[in-house]
Amino acid sequence: MIHCLVCNNTVEPFISFGRMPIANGFLGSEQFAQEYFFELRVGHCLVCHMVQLLDQPDREKMFHANYAFFSSTSTRMAEHFARFAAQVKRDYLGSADPFVVEIGSNDGIMLRNFAQAGIRHLGIEPSANVAQVAIGRGIQTISEFFDQELARKIVSKYGQADVFLGANVMCHIPYLHSVIAGINILLKPEGVLIFEDPYLGDILEKTSYDQIYDEHAFYFSLSSLEYVFKQHGLEVVDVIPQNVHGGSMRYVIAKRGKYPIADAVIALREKENQLGLHKPETYVNLRQNIERSRAELMTLLRQMKQSGKRVVGYAATSKSTTVINYCGITPDLVEFISDTTPIKQGKYSPGAHIPVCSYDKFSARYPDYALLFGWNHAEEIMAKERAFQAAGGKWIVYVPRVQVIE
Ligand code: SAH
Ligand code: TMP
Ligand code: ZN
């Protein structure tokens, strides 16, 4: 029996993706023999309804001084976080000398907006290499894992915060209770926690199963989050859907009774009920959709190979690790993956060992098809790659369904 990380009741497994490597574990050929694998399994808690991984690698295996994900590689995300920061400044930083804390601050994509405005801030980023980039940009950052203990140290050194931020990080942390207890310690009585993560409702609607990988311990919904925050005397006061990362939700959380509950919260509760997020059959249905998606994608890739077409992967995203290894995509089906991140180039993709090459290799000789592993950045990428399509190149996407885009 597997115990829920949130409420300790039984978690019902609904899919196993099989043996999976570290999603951001791009590696050299000399490291193949030591590559680490674990079983990527997901379940749904029958009591608090939190969807979660059943096994997760140790955090030091995922977040370290060679972390491969640099947030600022996407200009669209940089714009997104500039808007996010502007809204925070407008709505929540009215006090004299306000203080903003962000966990998972990475290379400073969000906090740079506060630093530039001279606002007191602190980033908490355990992956030392990306933290160093932020520090180099003049953003105050400590390279540690956030939890309750660290929160106490921060309060004694810097005082309490007006706003606590997290983007694509709350769902990464299996010890969620310690994180929330820490946030409670760190926030002023009127302070707010604002965070966003991929939204479970979007994963279900789009069969975007590639959101499921080692780093994502949780797949949040409003109802599962309301369950956990209530235990800490906190409540969700607003929810704002975001169209980044294939469909995210931004949650605003405050100490109980401090802020009115927005109508959007009531409406989303109702929507989640209708979507059946609390029902086991919803997850059986998701598993069937995932299996269908895999079959369709592999049929398409095999057809391409038989007809002698060149297929290249576009963007070596962390999400692609699940798709590649679960579907069984091998270097004979996808020649290489083009990615703009220097630390990934010249290495191999985790598990399947497809070469990762610089963008120049893609643009120097366009393939017949580009398999868009960065589908969450489709708008930005397709706008940039008009010449590829003009030259007869076609896109293969698999979210929300497997299709070829001409
Ligand atoms: N906020 C950025 C980065 C998201 S990636 C963005 O949205 O683009 C997740 C980040 O969280 C990684 O940089 C990782 O090192 C960091 N992280 C993981 N566990 C953490 C913890 N316990 N406390 C703070 N940051 C953590
Ligand atoms: P993400 O989906 O986890 O944010 O990862 C994005 C990856 O995609 C990152 O490795 C950089 C890569 N990328 C490109 O190679 N070209 C692009 O135009 C964009 C937007 C991203
Ligand atoms: Zn539970």
Tab-separated table of C-alpha atoms and ligand atoms in Angstrom, residues 4-9 45-50 52 227, ligand 3:
chain	number	residue	atom	x	y	z
A	4	CYS	CA	-0.284	9.828	0.293
A	5	LEU	CA	2.394	12.508	0.790
A	6	VAL	CA	-0.361	14.912	1.840
A	7	CYS	CA	-2.853	12.968	4.008
A	8	ASN	CA	-1.194	9.571	4.528
A	9	ASN	CA	-4.219	7.676	3.164
A	45	CYS	CA	-5.256	9.734	-3.434
A	46	LEU	CA	-8.736	8.495	-2.670
A	47	VAL	CA	-9.143	10.927	0.251
A	48	CYS	CA	-7.462	14.284	-0.521
A	49	HIS	CA	-7.421	13.635	-4.309
A	50	MET	CA	-3.806	14.756	-4.729
A	52	GLN	CA	1.318	12.327	-7.141
A	227	TYR	CA	-7.262	20.290	1.407
B	3	ZN	ZN	-4.143	12.200	0.262
